[in-house]
Amino acid sequence: MKFGRLIALTLVAFGTVHLLKYHSPLVLPSALADSPPSANAPAALPASAPAKPSALEAPAFRCEGKRYCSQMGSRAEAEFYLAQCPGTRMDGDGDGIPCENDSRW
């Protein structure tokens, strides 16, 4: 019975460490938190500067195991799958253009 408690305690400890290590919120150092917001604010971009997509933005598609053109909802999705997902069957001639014979687009 004591061995079971030891295993349970070990699992709880491991889970707690994992939770704290990988799921804790970002905490700013006290020096940054105490300074006025204007000191930490990034410089404003000129109005004519084009907006750049952020690296943190979620992609429009994700690999979900689709392999064939008939499973794609758009040409953009087919291009994403061909470039990013392994095991697709959408480029028969190997030229990098997916679903060339698909009449939907």
Short mmCIF file of C-alpha atoms in Angstrom, two decimals:
data_model
loop_
_atom_site.label_atom_id
_atom_site.label_comp_id
_atom_site.label_asym_id
_atom_site.label_seq_id
_atom_site.Cartn_x
_atom_site.Cartn_y
_atom_site.Cartn_z
CA MET A 1 0.00 0.00 0.00
CA LYS A 2 2.88 2.40 0.75
CA PHE A 3 4.34 1.76 -2.71
CA GLY A 4 1.07 2.91 -4.30
CA ARG A 5 1.14 6.12 -2.28
CA LEU A 6 4.74 6.73 -3.32
CA ILE A 7 3.82 6.35 -6.98
CA ALA A 8 0.82 8.65 -6.58
CA LEU A 9 2.91 11.28 -4.79
CA THR A 10 5.59 11.06 -7.48
CA LEU A 11 3.02 11.55 -10.23
CA VAL A 12 1.48 14.53 -8.45
CA ALA A 13 4.92 16.10 -7.97
CA PHE A 14 5.85 15.53 -11.63
CA GLY A 15 2.54 16.97 -12.79
CA THR A 16 2.96 20.04 -10.59
CA VAL A 17 6.47 20.71 -11.90
CA HIS A 18 5.26 20.29 -15.48
CA LEU A 19 2.32 22.61 -14.90
CA LEU A 20 4.46 25.31 -13.32
CA LYS A 21 7.23 25.02 -15.89
CA TYR A 22 5.17 24.98 -19.07
CA HIS A 23 1.91 26.69 -18.18
CA SER A 24 2.87 29.56 -15.89
CA PRO A 25 1.98 33.08 -17.03
CA LEU A 26 4.72 35.44 -18.12
CA VAL A 27 5.86 37.55 -15.17
CA LEU A 28 7.62 40.82 -15.84
CA PRO A 29 10.65 41.73 -13.73
CA SER A 30 9.85 44.28 -11.05
CA ALA A 31 12.04 46.91 -12.71
CA LEU A 32 9.86 46.84 -15.83
CA ALA A 33 6.63 46.64 -13.90
CA ASP A 34 7.45 49.74 -11.81
CA SER A 35 8.55 51.97 -14.70
CA PRO A 36 6.06 54.21 -16.50
CA PRO A 37 4.33 52.58 -19.47
CA SER A 38 5.71 55.12 -21.94
CA ALA A 39 9.28 53.97 -21.23
CA ASN A 40 8.44 50.41 -22.26
CA ALA A 41 6.18 51.25 -25.19
CA PRO A 42 7.62 50.47 -28.62
CA ALA A 43 8.16 53.34 -31.01
CA ALA A 44 5.16 54.01 -33.22
CA LEU A 45 5.46 52.93 -36.84
CA PRO A 46 4.84 55.49 -39.57
CA ALA A 47 1.34 55.34 -41.03
CA SER A 48 2.71 54.38 -44.45
CA ALA A 49 4.52 51.27 -43.16
CA PRO A 50 2.81 48.05 -44.29
CA ALA A 51 1.61 45.77 -41.54
CA LYS A 52 3.77 42.67 -41.18
CA PRO A 53 2.14 39.40 -40.14
CA SER A 54 3.10 38.45 -36.63
CA ALA A 55 4.96 35.20 -35.99
CA LEU A 56 2.51 34.55 -33.16
CA GLU A 57 -0.58 34.63 -35.39
CA ALA A 58 -2.27 31.28 -35.79
CA PRO A 59 -1.99 29.78 -39.28
CA ALA A 60 -5.17 29.56 -41.31
CA PHE A 61 -4.83 25.78 -41.62
CA ARG A 62 -3.28 22.93 -39.66
CA CYS A 63 -2.29 19.38 -40.56
CA GLU A 64 -5.22 17.12 -39.76
CA GLY A 65 -4.34 14.00 -41.74
CA LYS A 66 -5.95 14.99 -45.04
CA ARG A 67 -4.14 13.53 -48.05
CA TYR A 68 -6.25 13.98 -51.18
CA CYS A 69 -7.61 16.92 -53.19
CA SER A 70 -11.17 15.79 -52.56
CA GLN A 71 -10.62 16.47 -48.84
CA MET A 72 -9.49 20.08 -49.36
CA GLY A 73 -11.87 23.01 -49.02
CA SER A 74 -9.82 25.46 -51.09
CA ARG A 75 -6.74 25.74 -53.25
CA ALA A 76 -5.03 27.65 -50.42
CA GLU A 77 -5.63 24.72 -48.09
CA ALA A 78 -4.23 22.31 -50.68
CA GLU A 79 -1.11 24.46 -51.09
CA PHE A 80 -0.67 24.58 -47.30
CA TYR A 81 -0.99 20.80 -46.99
CA LEU A 82 1.44 20.16 -49.83
CA ALA A 83 4.05 22.49 -48.32
CA GLN A 84 3.61 21.72 -44.60
CA CYS A 85 2.07 18.28 -44.05
CA PRO A 86 3.71 14.91 -44.71
CA GLY A 87 2.11 12.11 -46.72
CA THR A 88 -0.11 14.11 -49.07
CA ARG A 89 -1.15 12.73 -52.47
CA MET A 90 -2.02 15.94 -54.29
CA ASP A 91 0.90 16.53 -56.66
CA GLY A 92 0.99 13.65 -59.12
CA ASP A 93 3.60 15.17 -61.44
CA GLY A 94 5.82 16.56 -58.65
CA ASP A 95 5.88 20.15 -59.90
CA GLY A 96 4.79 21.65 -56.56
CA ILE A 97 1.30 22.63 -57.74
CA PRO A 98 -1.42 20.70 -55.89
CA CYS A 99 -4.72 19.53 -57.37
CA GLU A 100 -4.03 20.69 -60.94
CA ASN A 101 -6.90 18.63 -62.36
CA ASP A 102 -9.43 19.62 -59.70
CA SER A 103 -12.25 21.52 -61.42
CA ARG A 104 -13.46 23.18 -58.20
CA TRP A 105 -10.82 25.89 -58.46
#
